[in-house]
């Protein structure tokens, strides 16, 4: 039934992600909720953040049209051994929009500024989909601030998405976005957004940023932070691209040897039976991320 009412564009599919996030958020325990939450002034934004758990810091970035609540199902796993700082990006969740286009680069600078304001000189950074692109740009633009990097369902170039997804990225239908005000995800948005009237603005800006071409391959090859790539085997990101991305990071170049001495500091996880619209709440994804973050830092 839901599939018949959701328009067939990537932005609309992101709306579906928000529906799933909403349903999971209302039924999942977060261990009593965040330890702390609030707002900080960041590059003209009043950026919302919340902290779960304790330990070494992990910055957590949601997907397009989502918010911190997207990760409710896996937050207990991530926060069991980490101080998770979950953030609402520009125009998302509790962070109001400003007169500035959405861009991966600007949002990455927002995260770096947030970390400085919260006195976090270095952290692990993890992002899903749109948030994965932002996390990747943080590692590129502010490498000294990233300890380990986890990218979930996020390519390093636009061609990493399937062709039909790329074609949909330039599509924005205001009438269909207006129709979605009857959906649970609009209610979730309206319940927390400082200005619910910005609903249409959010999707217009998402359409604009997603329609732009990009290829960060050369910059990716310079990343020194240990990086985990996670995609589903039925993801919107092509598995072949995930392998290409992995190789850019130094992985998949040769046999690691019986003692693992030939292994790079990059890791690749392709989760079976997993789509772009379920992976953000996948227990397998959360476990893979937690194990990667807990592993000793490689000297390479």
C-alpha positions as a Markdown table, in Angstrom:
| # | Residue | x | y | z |
|---|---|---|---|---|
| 1 | Unk | 0.0 | 0.0 | 0.0 |
| 2 | Unk | 2.8 | 2.4 | 0.9 |
| 3 | Unk | 4.6 | 1.7 | -2.4 |
| 4 | Unk | 1.5 | 2.9 | -4.4 |
| 5 | Unk | 1.5 | 6.3 | -2.7 |
| 6 | Unk | 5.2 | 7.1 | -2.8 |
| 7 | Unk | 6.4 | 8.7 | -6.0 |
| 8 | Unk | 9.3 | 6.9 | -7.7 |
| 9 | Unk | 12.2 | 9.3 | -7.1 |
| 10 | Unk | 15.2 | 9.1 | -4.9 |
| 11 | Unk | 13.9 | 11.9 | -2.7 |
| 12 | Unk | 10.6 | 10.1 | -2.4 |
| 13 | Unk | 12.5 | 6.9 | -1.5 |
| 14 | Unk | 14.2 | 8.9 | 1.2 |
| 15 | Unk | 10.7 | 9.7 | 2.4 |
| 16 | Unk | 10.1 | 6.0 | 2.7 |
| 17 | Unk | 13.3 | 5.7 | 4.8 |
| 18 | Unk | 11.8 | 8.4 | 7.1 |
| 19 | Unk | 8.6 | 6.4 | 7.4 |
| 20 | Unk | 10.6 | 3.3 | 8.4 |
| 21 | Unk | 12.7 | 5.4 | 10.8 |
| 22 | Unk | 9.5 | 6.9 | 12.3 |
| 23 | Unk | 8.0 | 3.4 | 12.9 |
| 24 | Unk | 11.2 | 2.1 | 14.4 |
| 25 | Unk | 11.7 | 5.2 | 16.5 |
| 26 | Unk | 8.3 | 4.9 | 18.1 |
| 27 | Unk | 8.9 | 1.2 | 19.0 |
| 28 | Unk | 12.6 | 1.0 | 19.8 |
| 29 | Unk | 14.2 | 1.6 | 23.1 |
| 30 | Unk | 17.2 | 4.0 | 23.3 |
| 31 | Unk | 18.1 | 3.0 | 26.8 |
| 32 | Unk | 16.3 | 5.8 | 28.4 |
| 33 | Unk | 17.0 | 8.4 | 25.7 |
| 34 | Unk | 20.0 | 10.7 | 25.3 |
| 35 | Unk | 22.3 | 11.6 | 28.1 |
| 36 | Unk | 22.3 | 15.1 | 26.9 |
| 37 | Unk | 20.8 | 17.2 | 24.1 |
| 38 | Unk | 20.8 | 20.7 | 22.9 |
| 39 | Unk | 21.8 | 23.3 | 20.3 |
| 40 | Unk | 25.0 | 25.0 | 19.3 |
| 41 | Unk | 25.6 | 27.9 | 17.0 |
| 42 | Unk | 27.4 | 26.6 | 13.9 |
| 43 | Unk | 28.1 | 28.6 | 10.7 |
| 44 | Unk | 24.8 | 30.5 | 11.0 |
| 45 | Unk | 22.8 | 27.4 | 12.1 |
| 46 | Unk | 21.3 | 26.5 | 15.4 |
| 47 | Unk | 22.4 | 22.9 | 15.2 |
| 48 | Unk | 20.7 | 20.2 | 17.2 |
| 49 | Unk | 22.7 | 17.4 | 18.7 |
| 50 | Unk | 22.2 | 14.6 | 21.3 |
| 51 | Unk | 24.6 | 12.4 | 23.2 |
| 52 | Unk | 24.1 | 8.8 | 24.0 |
| 53 | Unk | 26.3 | 6.5 | 26.1 |
| 54 | Unk | 29.9 | 7.2 | 27.2 |
| 55 | Unk | 33.4 | 6.5 | 26.0 |
| 56 | Unk | 35.3 | 7.6 | 22.9 |
| 57 | Unk | 33.3 | 10.0 | 20.7 |
| 58 | Unk | 31.4 | 8.9 | 17.6 |
| 59 | Unk | 29.7 | 11.5 | 15.4 |
| 60 | Unk | 26.6 | 9.9 | 13.8 |
| 61 | Unk | 25.0 | 11.5 | 10.7 |
| 62 | Unk | 21.6 | 10.5 | 9.4 |
| 63 | Unk | 20.3 | 10.2 | 5.8 |
| 64 | Unk | 18.4 | 12.6 | 3.7 |
| 65 | Unk | 15.0 | 13.6 | 5.1 |
| 66 | Unk | 15.9 | 11.9 | 8.3 |
| 67 | Unk | 17.0 | 12.9 | 11.8 |
| 68 | Unk | 18.8 | 11.5 | 14.8 |
| 69 | Unk | 15.7 | 9.2 | 15.4 |
| 70 | Unk | 16.6 | 7.1 | 12.3 |
| 71 | Unk | 19.2 | 5.3 | 14.4 |
| 72 | Unk | 16.9 | 4.4 | 17.4 |
| 73 | Unk | 16.9 | 0.7 | 16.6 |
| 74 | Unk | 20.8 | 0.5 | 16.6 |
| 75 | Unk | 21.6 | 3.2 | 19.1 |
| 76 | Unk | 21.9 | 0.7 | 22.0 |
| 77 | Unk | 24.6 | -1.2 | 20.1 |
| 78 | Unk | 26.5 | 1.9 | 19.1 |
| 79 | Unk | 26.2 | 3.6 | 22.5 |
| 80 | Unk | 27.2 | 0.5 | 24.5 |
| 81 | Unk | 30.9 | 1.4 | 24.2 |
| 82 | Unk | 30.9 | 4.9 | 22.6 |
| 83 | Unk | 29.8 | 8.4 | 23.4 |
| 84 | Unk | 27.6 | 8.8 | 20.4 |
| 85 | Unk | 26.9 | 12.4 | 19.3 |
| 86 | Unk | 24.0 | 12.2 | 16.9 |
| 87 | Unk | 23.4 | 15.4 | 14.8 |
| 88 | Unk | 20.5 | 16.8 | 12.8 |
| 89 | Unk | 22.0 | 18.3 | 9.6 |
| 90 | Unk | 20.9 | 21.6 | 8.1 |
| 91 | Unk | 17.1 | 21.8 | 7.4 |
| 92 | Unk | 16.6 | 18.3 | 9.0 |
| 93 | Unk | 14.9 | 17.3 | 12.2 |
| 94 | Unk | 15.3 | 19.9 | 14.9 |
| 95 | Unk | 17.9 | 22.0 | 13.0 |
| 96 | Unk | 16.1 | 24.8 | 11.2 |
| 97 | Unk | 17.1 | 25.7 | 7.7 |
| 98 | Unk | 19.0 | 28.9 | 6.8 |
| 99 | Unk | 19.5 | 30.9 | 3.6 |
| 100 | Unk | 22.1 | 28.6 | 2.2 |
| 101 | Unk | 22.0 | 25.7 | -0.3 |
| 102 | Unk | 22.5 | 22.2 | 1.0 |
| 103 | Unk | 25.9 | 21.0 | 0.1 |
| 104 | Unk | 28.1 | 18.1 | 1.2 |
| 105 | Unk | 31.0 | 20.5 | 1.7 |
| 106 | Unk | 29.2 | 23.1 | 3.8 |
| 107 | Unk | 27.6 | 20.4 | 6.0 |
| 108 | Unk | 31.0 | 18.8 | 6.5 |
| 109 | Unk | 32.3 | 22.2 | 7.7 |
| 110 | Unk | 29.3 | 22.4 | 10.0 |
| 111 | Unk | 30.3 | 19.1 | 11.6 |
| 112 | Unk | 33.9 | 20.2 | 12.1 |
| 113 | Unk | 32.6 | 23.4 | 13.7 |
| 114 | Unk | 30.2 | 21.5 | 16.0 |
| 115 | Unk | 33.1 | 19.3 | 17.1 |
| 116 | Unk | 35.2 | 22.3 | 18.0 |
| 117 | Unk | 32.4 | 23.9 | 19.9 |
| 118 | Unk | 31.8 | 20.7 | 21.9 |
| 119 | Unk | 35.6 | 20.4 | 22.5 |
| 120 | Unk | 36.0 | 17.2 | 20.5 |
| 121 | Unk | 39.4 | 17.5 | 18.7 |
| 122 | Unk | 39.1 | 14.1 | 17.1 |
| 123 | Unk | 36.4 | 11.5 | 16.7 |
| 124 | Unk | 35.2 | 8.5 | 14.8 |
| 125 | Unk | 32.6 | 9.7 | 12.2 |
| 126 | Unk | 29.8 | 7.5 | 10.8 |
| 127 | Unk | 27.2 | 8.5 | 8.3 |
| 128 | Unk | 24.4 | 6.9 | 6.2 |
| 129 | Unk | 23.5 | 7.9 | 2.7 |
| 130 | Unk | 23.5 | 11.7 | 2.6 |
| 131 | Unk | 25.1 | 11.6 | 6.0 |
| 132 | Unk | 27.7 | 9.2 | 4.6 |
| 133 | Unk | 28.6 | 11.8 | 2.0 |
| 134 | Unk | 28.9 | 14.4 | 4.7 |
| 135 | Unk | 31.1 | 12.1 | 6.8 |
| 136 | Unk | 33.3 | 11.5 | 3.8 |
| 137 | Unk | 33.7 | 15.2 | 3.2 |
| 138 | Unk | 34.7 | 15.7 | 6.9 |
| 139 | Unk | 37.5 | 13.2 | 6.4 |
| 140 | Unk | 38.6 | 14.9 | 3.2 |
| 141 | Unk | 38.3 | 18.5 | 4.4 |
| 142 | Unk | 39.3 | 18.0 | 8.1 |
| 143 | Unk | 41.4 | 14.8 | 8.1 |
| 144 | Unk | 43.0 | 15.8 | 11.4 |
| 145 | Unk | 39.6 | 15.5 | 13.1 |
| 146 | Unk | 38.7 | 12.0 | 12.0 |
| 147 | Unk | 40.0 | 8.9 | 13.8 |
| 148 | Unk | 38.0 | 6.2 | 12.0 |
| 149 | Unk | 35.4 | 6.5 | 9.3 |
| 150 | Unk | 32.3 | 4.4 | 8.7 |
| 151 | Unk | 30.3 | 5.0 | 5.5 |
| 152 | Unk | 27.0 | 3.2 | 5.1 |
| 153 | Unk | 25.3 | 3.1 | 1.7 |
| 154 | Unk | 27.3 | 6.1 | 0.4 |
| 155 | Unk | 29.3 | 6.3 | -2.9 |
| 156 | Unk | 32.3 | 8.5 | -3.5 |
| 157 | Unk | 30.9 | 9.7 | -6.9 |
| 158 | Unk | 27.5 | 10.1 | -8.4 |
| 159 | Unk | 28.1 | 7.3 | -10.8 |
| 160 | Unk | 28.2 | 4.9 | -7.8 |
| 161 | Unk | 24.4 | 5.0 | -7.7 |
| 162 | Unk | 22.4 | 2.8 | -10.1 |
| 163 | Unk | 21.5 | 4.7 | -13.3 |
| 164 | Unk | 17.8 | 4.9 | -12.5 |
| 165 | Unk | 18.6 | 6.4 | -9.1 |
| 166 | Unk | 20.9 | 9.0 | -10.8 |
| 167 | Unk | 18.1 | 9.8 | -13.2 |
| 168 | Unk | 15.6 | 10.3 | -10.3 |
| 169 | Unk | 18.0 | 12.6 | -8.4 |
| 170 | Unk | 17.1 | 15.6 | -10.6 |
| 171 | Unk | 13.4 | 15.1 | -10.1 |
| 172 | Unk | 11.3 | 17.3 | -7.7 |
| 173 | Unk | 7.5 | 17.4 | -7.8 |
| 174 | Unk | 6.1 | 19.9 | -5.4 |
| 175 | Unk | 2.6 | 18.4 | -5.7 |
| 176 | Unk | 3.8 | 15.0 | -4.6 |
| 177 | Unk | 5.8 | 16.4 | -1.7 |
| 178 | Unk | 2.6 | 18.2 | -0.7 |
| 179 | Unk | 0.6 | 15.0 | -0.9 |
| 180 | Unk | 3.1 | 13.4 | 1.5 |
| 181 | Unk | 1.8 | 15.7 | 4.3 |
| 182 | Unk | -0.8 | 12.9 | 4.8 |
| 183 | Unk | 2.0 | 10.4 | 5.7 |
| 184 | Unk | 3.4 | 9.4 | 9.1 |
| 185 | Unk | 6.8 | 10.8 | 8.2 |
| 186 | Unk | 5.4 | 14.3 | 7.8 |
| 187 | Unk | 3.8 | 14.1 | 11.3 |
| 188 | Unk | 7.2 | 13.0 | 12.6 |
| 189 | Unk | 8.8 | 15.9 | 10.9 |
| 190 | Unk | 6.2 | 18.4 | 12.0 |
| 191 | Unk | 6.5 | 17.1 | 15.6 |
| 192 | Unk | 10.2 | 18.2 | 15.9 |
| 193 | Unk | 10.9 | 20.7 | 13.1 |
| 194 | Unk | 11.3 | 24.3 | 14.3 |
| 195 | Unk | 9.4 | 25.4 | 11.2 |
| 196 | Unk | 7.1 | 22.7 | 9.8 |
| 197 | Unk | 6.3 | 25.0 | 6.9 |
| 198 | Unk | 9.8 | 24.3 | 5.5 |
| 199 | Unk | 8.8 | 20.8 | 4.5 |
| 200 | Unk | 8.7 | 21.6 | 0.8 |
| 201 | Unk | 12.0 | 23.7 | 1.1 |
| 202 | Unk | 13.8 | 20.7 | 2.5 |
| 203 | Unk | 12.9 | 18.4 | -0.4 |
| 204 | Unk | 13.6 | 21.1 | -3.0 |
| 205 | Unk | 17.1 | 21.6 | -1.5 |
| 206 | Unk | 17.6 | 17.8 | -1.3 |
| 207 | Unk | 16.7 | 17.5 | -5.0 |
| 208 | Unk | 19.2 | 20.3 | -5.8 |
| 209 | Unk | 22.2 | 18.8 | -3.9 |
| 210 | Unk | 21.4 | 15.2 | -5.1 |
| 211 | Unk | 21.1 | 16.3 | -8.8 |
| 212 | Unk | 24.7 | 17.7 | -8.9 |
| 213 | Unk | 27.5 | 15.6 | -10.4 |
| 214 | Unk | 30.5 | 14.8 | -8.2 |
| 215 | Unk | 33.5 | 12.5 | -8.2 |
| 216 | Unk | 35.8 | 12.5 | -5.1 |
| 217 | Unk | 37.9 | 9.6 | -6.2 |
| 218 | Unk | 41.2 | 11.5 | -6.1 |
| 219 | Unk | 40.5 | 12.9 | -2.7 |
| 220 | Unk | 39.4 | 9.5 | -1.4 |
| 221 | Unk | 42.8 | 8.0 | -2.4 |
| 222 | Unk | 44.5 | 10.4 | 0.0 |
| 223 | Unk | 42.4 | 9.5 | 3.1 |
| 224 | Unk | 44.6 | 8.0 | 5.9 |
| 225 | Unk | 41.9 | 7.3 | 8.5 |
| 226 | Unk | 40.9 | 3.6 | 8.7 |
| 227 | Unk | 37.6 | 3.3 | 6.8 |
| 228 | Unk | 34.8 | 0.8 | 6.8 |
| 229 | Unk | 32.4 | 0.7 | 3.8 |
| 230 | Unk | 29.0 | -1.0 | 4.4 |
| 231 | Unk | 26.5 | -1.6 | 1.6 |
| 232 | Unk | 23.6 | -3.9 | 1.1 |
| 233 | Unk | 23.7 | -6.5 | -1.7 |
| 234 | Unk | 20.4 | -4.9 | -2.9 |
| 235 | Unk | 21.4 | -1.3 | -2.2 |
| 236 | Unk | 20.9 | 1.8 | -4.3 |
| 237 | Unk | 24.7 | 2.0 | -4.4 |
| 238 | Unk | 26.2 | -0.5 | -6.8 |
| 239 | Unk | 28.2 | -3.3 | -5.2 |
| 240 | Unk | 30.7 | -2.9 | -8.0 |
| 241 | Unk | 31.2 | 0.7 | -7.0 |
| 242 | Unk | 31.7 | -0.3 | -3.3 |
| 243 | Unk | 34.6 | -2.6 | -4.5 |
| 244 | Unk | 36.0 | 0.3 | -6.6 |
| 245 | Unk | 35.7 | 2.6 | -3.5 |
| 246 | Unk | 37.4 | 0.0 | -1.3 |
| 247 | Unk | 40.3 | -0.2 | -3.8 |
| 248 | Unk | 40.7 | 3.6 | -3.8 |
| 249 | Unk | 41.1 | 3.3 | 0.0 |
| 250 | Unk | 43.9 | 0.8 | -0.5 |
| 251 | Unk | 41.9 | -2.4 | 0.0 |
| 252 | Unk | 41.6 | -5.4 | -2.3 |
| 253 | Unk | 45.1 | -4.9 | -3.9 |
| 254 | Unk | 46.5 | -8.3 | -2.9 |
| 255 | Unk | 46.2 | -11.4 | -0.8 |
| 256 | Unk | 46.7 | -10.4 | 2.9 |
| 257 | Unk | 48.8 | -13.4 | 3.6 |
| 258 | Unk | 48.5 | -16.0 | 6.3 |
| 259 | Unk | 49.4 | -13.5 | 9.0 |
| 260 | Unk | 47.3 | -10.6 | 7.6 |
| 261 | Unk | 50.4 | -8.5 | 7.0 |
| 262 | Unk | 49.2 | -7.5 | 3.6 |
| 263 | Unk | 45.9 | -6.2 | 4.8 |
| 264 | Unk | 45.1 | -2.5 | 4.3 |
| 265 | Unk | 43.4 | -0.3 | 7.0 |
| 266 | Unk | 40.2 | -0.3 | 4.8 |
| 267 | Unk | 37.3 | -2.8 | 5.3 |
| 268 | Unk | 34.3 | -3.7 | 3.1 |
| 269 | Unk | 31.1 | -5.3 | 4.3 |
| 270 | Unk | 28.4 | -6.3 | 1.9 |
| 271 | Unk | 25.3 | -7.3 | 3.9 |
| 272 | Unk | 23.1 | -10.0 | 2.3 |
| 273 | Unk | 19.4 | -9.4 | 1.8 |
| 274 | Unk | 19.7 | -5.7 | 2.7 |
| 275 | Unk | 18.5 | -2.6 | 0.8 |
| 276 | Unk | 19.3 | 1.1 | 0.9 |
| 277 | Unk | 16.0 | 1.5 | 2.8 |
| 278 | Unk | 16.6 | -1.0 | 5.6 |
| 279 | Unk | 20.4 | -0.9 | 6.2 |
| 280 | Unk | 20.4 | 2.1 | 8.5 |
| 281 | Unk | 18.5 | 0.0 | 11.1 |
| 282 | Unk | 20.3 | -3.3 | 10.4 |
| 283 | Unk | 21.7 | -5.1 | 13.5 |
| 284 | Unk | 24.3 | -6.6 | 11.2 |
| 285 | Unk | 25.4 | -3.2 | 10.1 |
| 286 | Unk | 25.6 | -1.9 | 13.7 |
| 287 | Unk | 27.6 | -4.9 | 14.8 |
| 288 | Unk | 30.0 | -4.5 | 11.9 |
| 289 | Unk | 30.5 | -0.8 | 12.7 |
| 290 | Unk | 31.0 | -1.5 | 16.5 |
| 291 | Unk | 33.5 | -4.2 | 15.9 |
| 292 | Unk | 35.5 | -2.0 | 13.4 |
| 293 | Unk | 35.5 | 0.9 | 15.7 |
| 294 | Unk | 36.6 | -1.2 | 18.7 |
| 295 | Unk | 39.5 | -2.8 | 16.8 |
| 296 | Unk | 43.0 | -1.5 | 17.5 |
| 297 | Unk | 44.2 | 1.2 | 15.2 |
| 298 | Unk | 46.5 | -0.1 | 12.4 |
| 299 | Unk | 50.0 | 1.3 | 12.2 |
| 300 | Unk | 49.6 | 1.5 | 8.4 |
